[in-house]
Rosetta silent file (secondary structure, phi, psi, omega in degrees, C-alpha in Angstrom):
SEQUENCE: MQPTIETADITDLVQVVEDHHRYWGERDLRAGHLPVLVREFGSTCFVARGEAGILGYLVGFVTPDATGYVHLIATRDDARGLGLARRLYEEFERVARTQGAVRLKAITSLPNTGSVAFHRSIGFSDEIVEDYLGPGRSMVVFRRELT
SCORE:     score description
SCORE:     0.000 S_00000001
   1 L     0.000  136.008  174.578   50.441 -116.651   20.146 S_00000001
   2 L   -68.835  130.656  174.555   47.182 -117.443   18.227 S_00000001
   3 L   -56.981  146.775  176.129   44.461 -118.769   20.628 S_00000001
   4 E  -101.799  150.042  174.764   43.721 -122.429   20.204 S_00000001
   5 E  -103.531  118.663 -177.352   40.231 -123.981   19.958 S_00000001
   6 E  -122.135  150.880  167.642   39.854 -126.960   22.408 S_00000001
   7 E   -62.575  148.427 -174.570   37.149 -129.056   23.718 S_00000001
   8 L   -90.509  151.012  166.373   35.785 -127.698   26.962 S_00000001
   9 L  -120.134 -178.411  174.396   35.636 -129.497   30.261 S_00000001
  10 H   -57.188  -48.080  178.616   33.849 -128.958   33.612 S_00000001
  11 H   -49.092  -49.815 -177.126   36.883 -126.905   34.845 S_00000001
  12 H   -52.891  -51.535  177.104   36.534 -124.647   31.813 S_00000001
  13 H   -59.159  -41.264  173.193   32.835 -124.112   32.624 S_00000001
  14 H   -59.159  -50.349 -177.982   33.556 -123.389   36.241 S_00000001
  15 H   -62.736  -39.904  177.897   36.162 -120.722   35.161 S_00000001
  16 H   -64.990  -36.930 -178.463   33.654 -119.085   32.629 S_00000001
  17 H   -70.254  -41.195  179.749   30.992 -118.803   35.320 S_00000001
  18 H   -61.687  -40.687 -176.870   33.442 -117.259   37.716 S_00000001
  19 L   -95.397   22.471 -169.612   34.368 -114.745   34.994 S_00000001
  20 H   -47.829  -44.418 -176.724   30.766 -114.406   33.818 S_00000001
  21 H   -60.495  -27.001 -178.264   30.791 -110.516   33.694 S_00000001
  22 H   -69.855  -23.489 -173.044   33.839 -110.569   31.343 S_00000001
  23 H  -102.208  -40.774 -167.271   31.706 -112.426   28.798 S_00000001
  24 H  -116.560  -12.636 -177.866   28.135 -111.172   29.386 S_00000001
  25 L    67.414 -128.257 -175.568   28.496 -107.849   31.153 S_00000001
  26 L   -84.351   -8.242  176.138   25.398 -106.942   33.067 S_00000001
  27 L   -74.772  128.460 -176.833   23.265 -109.793   31.648 S_00000001
  28 L   -98.833   97.613  176.991   23.159 -112.648   34.182 S_00000001
  29 L  -108.372   14.257  177.788   23.068 -115.852   32.125 S_00000001
  30 H   -51.363  -32.174 -179.948   24.789 -118.091   34.754 S_00000001
  31 H   -65.299  -19.420 -179.885   21.737 -120.235   35.093 S_00000001
  32 H   -90.636   -8.206  176.253   22.128 -121.401   31.510 S_00000001
  33 L   -83.433   69.527 -174.755   25.632 -122.629   32.059 S_00000001
  34 L   -73.381  117.964  176.306   24.638 -126.278   32.833 S_00000001
  35 H   -57.200  -32.575 -179.275   27.497 -128.552   33.741 S_00000001
  36 H   -63.573  -24.234  178.570   25.462 -131.504   32.398 S_00000001
  37 H   -69.836  -43.376  177.932   25.684 -130.096   28.904 S_00000001
  38 H   -67.294  -39.332 -177.321   29.618 -130.129   29.082 S_00000001
  39 H   -62.806  -56.474 -178.735   29.571 -133.469   30.785 S_00000001
  40 H   -78.506  -26.275 -172.082   27.239 -135.223   28.272 S_00000001
  41 L  -123.861   37.060 -176.227   27.954 -133.260   25.121 S_00000001
  42 H   -61.143  -27.531 -179.329   31.611 -132.382   25.710 S_00000001
  43 H   -68.620  -16.378  178.789   32.653 -133.251   22.127 S_00000001
  44 H  -121.236   27.930  174.911   30.628 -130.280   20.918 S_00000001
  45 L  -121.145  127.718 -175.965   31.711 -127.729   23.615 S_00000001
  46 E  -137.375  156.682  172.527   34.742 -125.617   23.108 S_00000001
  47 E  -118.628  141.522  165.944   36.984 -122.950   24.374 S_00000001
  48 E   -96.412  119.075 -170.386   39.322 -120.532   22.720 S_00000001
  49 E  -116.175  132.924  173.082   42.269 -120.560   24.979 S_00000001
  50 E  -127.602 -166.262 -171.915   45.056 -118.113   24.868 S_00000001
  51 L   -70.324  -25.897  178.561   47.880 -117.080   26.979 S_00000001
  52 L   -93.009   15.646  176.169   45.578 -115.005   29.130 S_00000001
  53 E   100.394 -149.522 -174.301   43.196 -117.982   29.716 S_00000001
  54 E   -83.086  114.578  178.309   39.734 -118.673   28.172 S_00000001
  55 E   -89.458  -19.177 -175.921   39.005 -115.980   25.563 S_00000001
  56 E  -164.787  168.193  171.708   35.703 -117.315   24.225 S_00000001
  57 E  -161.171  162.830  179.468   33.632 -120.412   24.512 S_00000001
  58 E  -143.958  131.539  176.653   30.719 -122.293   22.822 S_00000001
  59 E  -114.963  123.638 -175.796   28.383 -124.769   24.490 S_00000001
  60 E  -154.632  169.828  179.980   26.468 -126.859   21.911 S_00000001
  61 E  -157.726  161.211  171.597   25.045 -130.227   21.115 S_00000001
  62 E  -106.325  132.888 -177.730   23.431 -132.190   18.277 S_00000001
  63 L   -81.377  165.097  179.702   19.707 -133.009   18.765 S_00000001
  64 L   -62.657  -20.901  178.734   17.989 -136.305   17.682 S_00000001
  65 L   -98.194   24.659  174.087   16.591 -134.481   14.610 S_00000001
  66 L    66.500   30.427  178.084   20.126 -133.692   13.251 S_00000001
  67 E  -106.185  126.526  177.487   20.288 -130.107   14.404 S_00000001
  68 E   -85.604  102.526  179.414   23.573 -128.739   15.729 S_00000001
  69 E   -96.743  128.048  172.453   22.150 -126.365   18.488 S_00000001
  70 E  -100.558  109.278  179.201   24.403 -123.718   19.955 S_00000001
  71 E   -77.529  -45.359  176.575   23.239 -123.087   23.459 S_00000001
  72 E  -145.000  143.303  167.557   25.737 -120.431   24.410 S_00000001
  73 E  -146.682  136.211 -178.357   28.613 -118.587   22.717 S_00000001
  74 E  -151.366  157.029  172.811   30.595 -115.716   24.123 S_00000001
  75 E  -131.974  141.931 -177.605   33.834 -113.904   23.759 S_00000001
  76 L   -62.522  148.423 -176.278   35.606 -112.218   26.577 S_00000001
  77 L   -56.922  -26.308 -177.385   35.536 -108.509   26.652 S_00000001
  78 L   -99.152    6.465  179.528   39.134 -108.070   25.910 S_00000001
  79 L  -124.093   12.187  177.134   39.214 -110.544   23.038 S_00000001
  80 L   -66.385  148.117  176.298   36.298 -109.258   20.800 S_00000001
  81 L    88.593    1.828  178.674   36.943 -108.552   17.222 S_00000001
  82 L  -103.320   15.079  172.313   39.656 -111.377   16.763 S_00000001
  83 L    71.188   24.401  178.198   37.295 -113.751   14.982 S_00000001
  84 H   -67.967  -42.455 -177.989   37.115 -116.169   17.906 S_00000001
  85 H   -61.603  -43.750  179.004   33.355 -116.570   17.735 S_00000001
  86 H   -61.032  -46.162  179.861   33.657 -117.496   14.062 S_00000001
  87 H   -60.862  -44.798  178.963   36.401 -119.959   14.803 S_00000001
  88 H   -62.954  -39.959  177.909   34.390 -121.517   17.582 S_00000001
  89 H   -65.597  -34.224  179.246   31.398 -121.901   15.242 S_00000001
  90 H   -64.392  -47.830  178.505   33.571 -123.436   12.517 S_00000001
  91 H   -65.411  -42.295  173.312   34.785 -126.057   14.944 S_00000001
  92 H   -56.250  -50.892 -179.678   31.342 -126.784   16.281 S_00000001
  93 H   -57.621  -43.259  175.516   30.088 -127.142   12.721 S_00000001
  94 H   -54.687  -53.777 -178.032   32.935 -129.518   11.798 S_00000001
  95 H   -64.726  -46.398  173.607   32.202 -131.777   14.773 S_00000001
  96 H   -52.200  -39.254  169.294   28.505 -131.569   14.437 S_00000001
  97 H   -57.823  -39.576  178.977   28.665 -132.753   10.904 S_00000001
  98 H   -66.867  -23.964  174.031   30.567 -135.813   12.019 S_00000001
  99 L   -92.065    9.796  171.615   27.620 -136.488   14.390 S_00000001
 100 L    98.692    2.573  177.139   25.123 -136.297   11.573 S_00000001
 101 L   -55.958  135.139  174.826   24.039 -132.570   11.803 S_00000001
 102 L  -119.416    1.198  174.615   22.358 -131.281    8.729 S_00000001
 103 E  -157.300  166.602  175.877   21.522 -127.796   10.046 S_00000001
 104 E  -125.239  158.817 -178.409   22.629 -125.454   12.839 S_00000001
 105 E  -147.892  145.348  172.195   20.355 -123.441   15.192 S_00000001
 106 E  -157.346  164.496 -178.669   20.742 -120.830   17.907 S_00000001
 107 E  -125.956  159.430  158.791   18.562 -118.350   19.725 S_00000001
 108 E  -154.328  172.690  179.195   18.913 -114.865   21.245 S_00000001
 109 L   -80.870  153.346 -177.607   16.905 -112.205   22.828 S_00000001
 110 L   -48.485  -44.488 -175.086   15.255 -109.425   20.691 S_00000001
 111 L   -70.495  -15.919 -173.160   17.467 -106.627   22.087 S_00000001
 112 L   -74.999   72.012 -178.437   20.634 -108.480   21.252 S_00000001
 113 H   -65.628  -26.353  176.210   21.470 -106.792   17.873 S_00000001
 114 H   -65.130  -39.099 -178.409   25.134 -107.750   18.072 S_00000001
 115 H   -67.368  -51.153 -176.404   24.176 -111.475   18.116 S_00000001
 116 H   -57.614  -49.441 -178.563   21.781 -110.889   15.217 S_00000001
 117 H   -61.922  -44.069 -175.030   24.397 -109.046   13.134 S_00000001
 118 H   -62.681  -50.400 -178.981   26.995 -111.703   13.967 S_00000001
 119 H   -65.652  -38.569  178.879   24.772 -114.678   13.051 S_00000001
 120 H   -63.790  -43.282  178.631   23.745 -113.005    9.753 S_00000001
 121 H   -62.479  -17.184  171.691   27.383 -112.402    8.891 S_00000001
 122 L  -110.472   30.403  169.260   28.117 -116.194    9.060 S_00000001
 123 L    92.654    1.360  178.113   25.239 -117.175    6.993 S_00000001
 124 L   -73.564  138.747  160.982   22.252 -117.618    9.336 S_00000001
 125 E   -88.643  157.999 -176.608   18.672 -116.600    8.572 S_00000001
 126 E  -144.586  150.648  174.439   16.820 -115.345   11.529 S_00000001
 127 E  -145.129  150.061  176.873   13.146 -114.813   12.516 S_00000001
 128 E   -80.513  125.348  174.638   11.246 -113.591   15.555 S_00000001
 129 E  -111.778  108.877 -176.039    9.289 -116.428   17.081 S_00000001
 130 L   -63.128  142.246  174.656    6.555 -115.148   19.295 S_00000001
 131 L    59.892   25.847 -171.840    6.184 -117.028   22.702 S_00000001
 132 L   -59.856  -46.425 -178.813    9.279 -119.093   21.915 S_00000001
 133 L  -101.749   23.120  179.742   10.034 -119.417   25.674 S_00000001
 134 L   118.915  173.948  177.903    6.574 -119.168   26.825 S_00000001
 135 L   -56.784  124.503  174.246    3.802 -116.441   26.664 S_00000001
 136 L    86.152    1.296 -173.802    5.263 -112.982   26.079 S_00000001
 137 L  -113.199   67.304 -178.612    8.788 -114.409   25.795 S_00000001
 138 L   -67.581  152.098  177.682    9.662 -113.989   21.969 S_00000001
 139 E  -140.503  158.798  168.681   13.133 -114.893   20.858 S_00000001
 140 E   -89.654  125.406 -178.250   15.128 -114.397   17.634 S_00000001
 141 E  -108.707  133.473  174.362   15.766 -117.897   16.132 S_00000001
 142 E  -106.275  142.457 -172.600   18.690 -118.475   13.832 S_00000001
 143 E  -145.888  139.673  173.797   18.827 -121.290   11.337 S_00000001
 144 E  -147.178  119.340  173.739   21.393 -122.412    8.699 S_00000001
 145 E   -73.966  135.106  169.473   21.250 -125.583    6.604 S_00000001
 146 L   -84.227  122.800 -178.626   24.331 -127.462    6.106 S_00000001
 147 L  -105.180    0.000    0.000   25.194 -128.590    2.553 S_00000001
């Protein structure tokens, strides 16, 4: 059965955090999984759900300057290569447009070459922004205008 893309809720976020290693491996990003984002921006947070549970997820929101910002996106280790991240982005873009978004944005760390390749493959431009998260904390910033 094809996984479905559904809006996420707090229970989904709790499950994702419990299975954190399945999505992020050795990187510990649990602190970025803020329940308030799902609670307050739930219409732009999604899970890819299959028979085996949550296979991927996206946490995002639309900013006051009409930017659809993707805070987190991940696919579970046994579900990579199925196009789920692309489908999650498509649903996020669809809903973000209805909320007035005119562009999309996301960030990643410099060593995350997989994320850079993925975002490029779905039409994002990228640039390294020095000190993005403070002195000495540069990030890759992805941007894509919506037409």
